[in-house]
Amino acid sequence: MGEIVKKEILIDGEYITLGQLLKEESIISSGGQAKWFLRETAVDVNGEPENRRGKKLRDGDNVSVPDVGLFFIRSKQESE
């Protein structure tokens, strides 16, 4: 596998779902794969195991995906 990434994810609205994050970061190829990916992979949100693709990720949340990386959720409004 490649290097583990650490990346800031800037969101436009109030939140992004875990499934959207996985798709946008090309961890999965379609939204429909999120359920299966999360069933097979121990993804953590803020240090807690999370398996719901609809989990709302908000400004300040951190997502850890094993063998992929760590993603920091940040609001675009806050960074402007």
XYZ file of N, CA and C in Angstrom:
240
model
N 0.836 -1.199 0.000
C 0.000 0.000 0.000
C 0.870 1.248 0.000
N 0.255 2.365 -0.360
C 0.971 3.639 -0.393
C 1.148 4.222 0.993
N 1.635 5.442 1.009
C 1.860 6.129 2.267
C 0.539 6.502 2.929
N 0.557 6.534 4.251
C -0.620 6.963 5.010
C -0.713 8.489 4.890
N -1.891 8.986 4.557
C -2.059 10.428 4.356
C -2.640 11.096 5.605
N -2.356 12.368 5.737
C -3.001 13.229 6.730
C -3.486 14.419 5.931
N -4.795 14.633 5.928
C -5.354 15.619 5.011
C -6.505 16.386 5.648
N -6.532 17.686 5.396
C -7.667 18.511 5.803
C -8.737 18.433 4.725
N -9.974 18.218 5.134
C -11.104 18.167 4.216
C -11.953 19.403 4.490
N -12.024 20.304 3.511
C -12.821 21.519 3.676
C -14.238 21.258 3.194
N -15.215 21.561 4.051
C -16.614 21.339 3.690
C -17.333 22.670 3.513
N -18.264 22.708 2.554
C -19.033 23.922 2.266
C -20.168 24.130 3.259
N -20.910 23.072 3.516
C -22.097 23.190 4.359
C -21.786 22.915 5.819
N -22.836 22.544 6.536
C -22.714 22.261 7.965
C -21.979 20.948 8.221
N -22.152 19.985 7.311
C -21.531 18.673 7.505
C -21.347 17.956 6.167
N -20.589 16.856 6.220
C -20.453 15.900 5.126
C -20.674 14.532 5.767
N -21.286 13.592 5.047
C -21.471 12.274 5.647
C -20.207 11.439 5.462
N -20.081 10.436 6.301
C -18.931 9.546 6.215
C -18.864 8.883 4.840
N -20.024 8.474 4.304
C -20.057 7.868 2.969
C -19.557 8.821 1.898
N -19.963 10.108 1.995
C -19.503 11.109 1.018
C -17.989 11.296 1.106
N -17.470 11.343 2.320
C -16.023 11.498 2.509
C -15.271 10.342 1.852
N -15.719 9.130 2.098
C -15.046 7.949 1.531
C -15.059 7.994 0.002
N -16.182 8.436 -0.578
C -16.283 8.514 -2.035
C -15.413 9.646 -2.588
N -15.507 10.832 -1.984
C -14.744 11.979 -2.482
C -13.239 11.764 -2.397
N -12.797 10.986 -1.420
C -11.369 10.713 -1.271
C -10.935 9.466 -2.033
N -11.829 8.919 -2.864
C -11.557 7.739 -3.705
C -11.152 6.506 -2.897
N -11.652 6.426 -1.670
C -11.425 5.236 -0.849
C -12.375 4.137 -1.327
N -13.568 4.552 -1.747
C -14.526 3.661 -2.399
C -14.892 4.303 -3.732
N -15.406 3.507 -4.672
C -15.687 4.080 -5.990
C -17.127 4.550 -6.150
N -18.034 4.068 -5.274
C -19.423 4.539 -5.357
C -20.017 4.615 -3.962
N -21.038 5.457 -3.822
C -21.684 5.600 -2.528
C -22.275 4.299 -2.011
N -22.717 3.452 -2.926
C -23.293 2.176 -2.535
C -22.304 1.240 -1.857
N -21.030 1.451 -2.074
C -20.007 0.593 -1.457
C -19.740 0.964 0.000
N -20.216 2.123 0.431
C -19.897 2.603 1.780
C -20.336 1.624 2.859
N -21.560 1.108 2.735
C -22.078 0.180 3.756
C -21.167 -1.033 3.897
N -20.774 -1.596 2.773
C -19.929 -2.797 2.802
C -18.530 -2.460 3.304
N -17.987 -1.341 2.861
C -16.650 -0.926 3.302
C -16.626 -0.755 4.825
N -17.643 -0.074 5.359
C -17.683 0.195 6.797
C -17.944 -1.070 7.615
N -18.573 -2.059 7.014
C -18.787 -3.330 7.708
C -17.463 -4.091 7.832
N -16.600 -3.943 6.828
C -15.338 -4.692 6.783
C -14.139 -3.936 7.366
N -14.267 -2.610 7.539
C -13.121 -1.785 7.920
C -13.416 -1.014 9.204
N -12.474 -1.015 10.135
C -12.650 -0.353 11.432
C -12.319 1.136 11.333
N -13.273 1.926 10.838
C -13.100 3.376 10.713
C -13.422 4.025 12.059
N -12.584 4.985 12.482
C -12.826 5.719 13.728
C -13.163 7.166 13.427
N -14.150 7.704 14.147
C -14.476 9.130 14.091
C -14.240 9.674 15.499
N -13.303 10.605 15.615
C -12.933 11.172 16.911
C -12.564 10.086 17.923
N -11.856 9.055 17.446
C -11.372 7.999 18.325
C -12.387 6.925 18.676
N -13.606 7.034 18.135
C -14.654 6.046 18.410
C -14.984 5.276 17.136
N -15.177 3.953 17.236
C -15.538 3.169 16.050
C -16.850 3.675 15.446
N -16.893 3.751 14.121
C -18.093 4.246 13.431
C -18.342 3.404 12.193
N -19.579 2.888 12.040
C -19.897 2.071 10.865
C -21.131 2.568 10.125
N -21.586 3.786 10.428
C -22.764 4.340 9.741
C -22.318 5.272 8.617
N -22.680 4.927 7.382
C -22.264 5.759 6.249
C -22.902 7.145 6.298
N -24.044 7.272 6.984
C -24.730 8.546 7.101
C -24.261 9.402 8.272
N -23.240 8.938 8.992
C -22.707 9.701 10.129
C -22.300 11.093 9.653
N -22.828 12.124 10.314
C -22.527 13.503 9.925
C -21.193 13.930 10.513
N -20.285 14.325 9.637
C -18.969 14.810 10.049
C -18.998 16.328 9.989
N -18.679 16.951 11.102
C -18.751 18.408 11.198
C -17.368 18.998 11.435
N -17.300 20.317 11.345
C -16.051 21.041 11.580
C -15.421 20.571 12.893
N -14.156 20.185 12.829
C -13.433 19.750 14.028
C -13.357 18.250 14.197
N -14.156 17.490 13.441
C -14.106 16.029 13.544
C -12.855 15.487 12.853
N -12.382 14.349 13.351
C -11.239 13.658 12.761
C -11.671 12.241 12.413
N -11.281 11.792 11.209
C -11.653 10.453 10.745
C -10.381 9.677 10.440
N -10.272 8.486 11.029
C -9.121 7.627 10.788
C -9.567 6.399 10.005
N -8.956 6.201 8.830
C -9.273 5.047 7.986
C -8.018 4.180 7.916
N -8.065 2.956 8.479
C -6.883 2.087 8.494
C -6.283 1.889 7.107
N -4.971 1.928 7.015
C -4.210 1.735 5.779
C -4.446 2.835 4.750
N -5.187 3.885 5.112
C -5.432 4.997 4.192
C -4.911 6.290 4.786
N -5.463 6.695 5.931
C -4.976 7.920 6.536
C -5.911 8.538 7.549
N -5.558 9.770 7.910
C -6.298 10.556 8.887
C -6.816 11.797 8.184
N -8.098 12.063 8.361
C -8.744 13.186 7.689
C -9.320 14.130 8.728
N -9.021 15.413 8.572
C -9.459 16.450 9.508
C -10.549 17.269 8.829
N -11.748 17.273 9.394
C -12.877 17.987 8.805
C -12.821 19.449 9.253
N -12.840 20.356 8.284
C -12.789 21.786 8.574
C -13.827 22.503 7.710
N -14.484 23.493 8.285
C -15.472 24.282 7.555
C -14.786 25.344 6.713
N -15.215 25.489 5.468
C -14.649 26.536 4.592
C -14.898 27.911 5.152
N -16.060 28.114 5.800
C -16.383 29.419 6.362
C -15.365 29.824 7.435
N -14.915 28.862 8.235
C -13.968 29.135 9.306
C -12.601 29.510 8.769
N -12.230 28.957 7.609
C -10.871 29.169 7.087
C -10.753 30.418 6.209
N -11.883 31.064 5.890
C -11.831 32.235 5.007
C -11.523 33.498 5.795
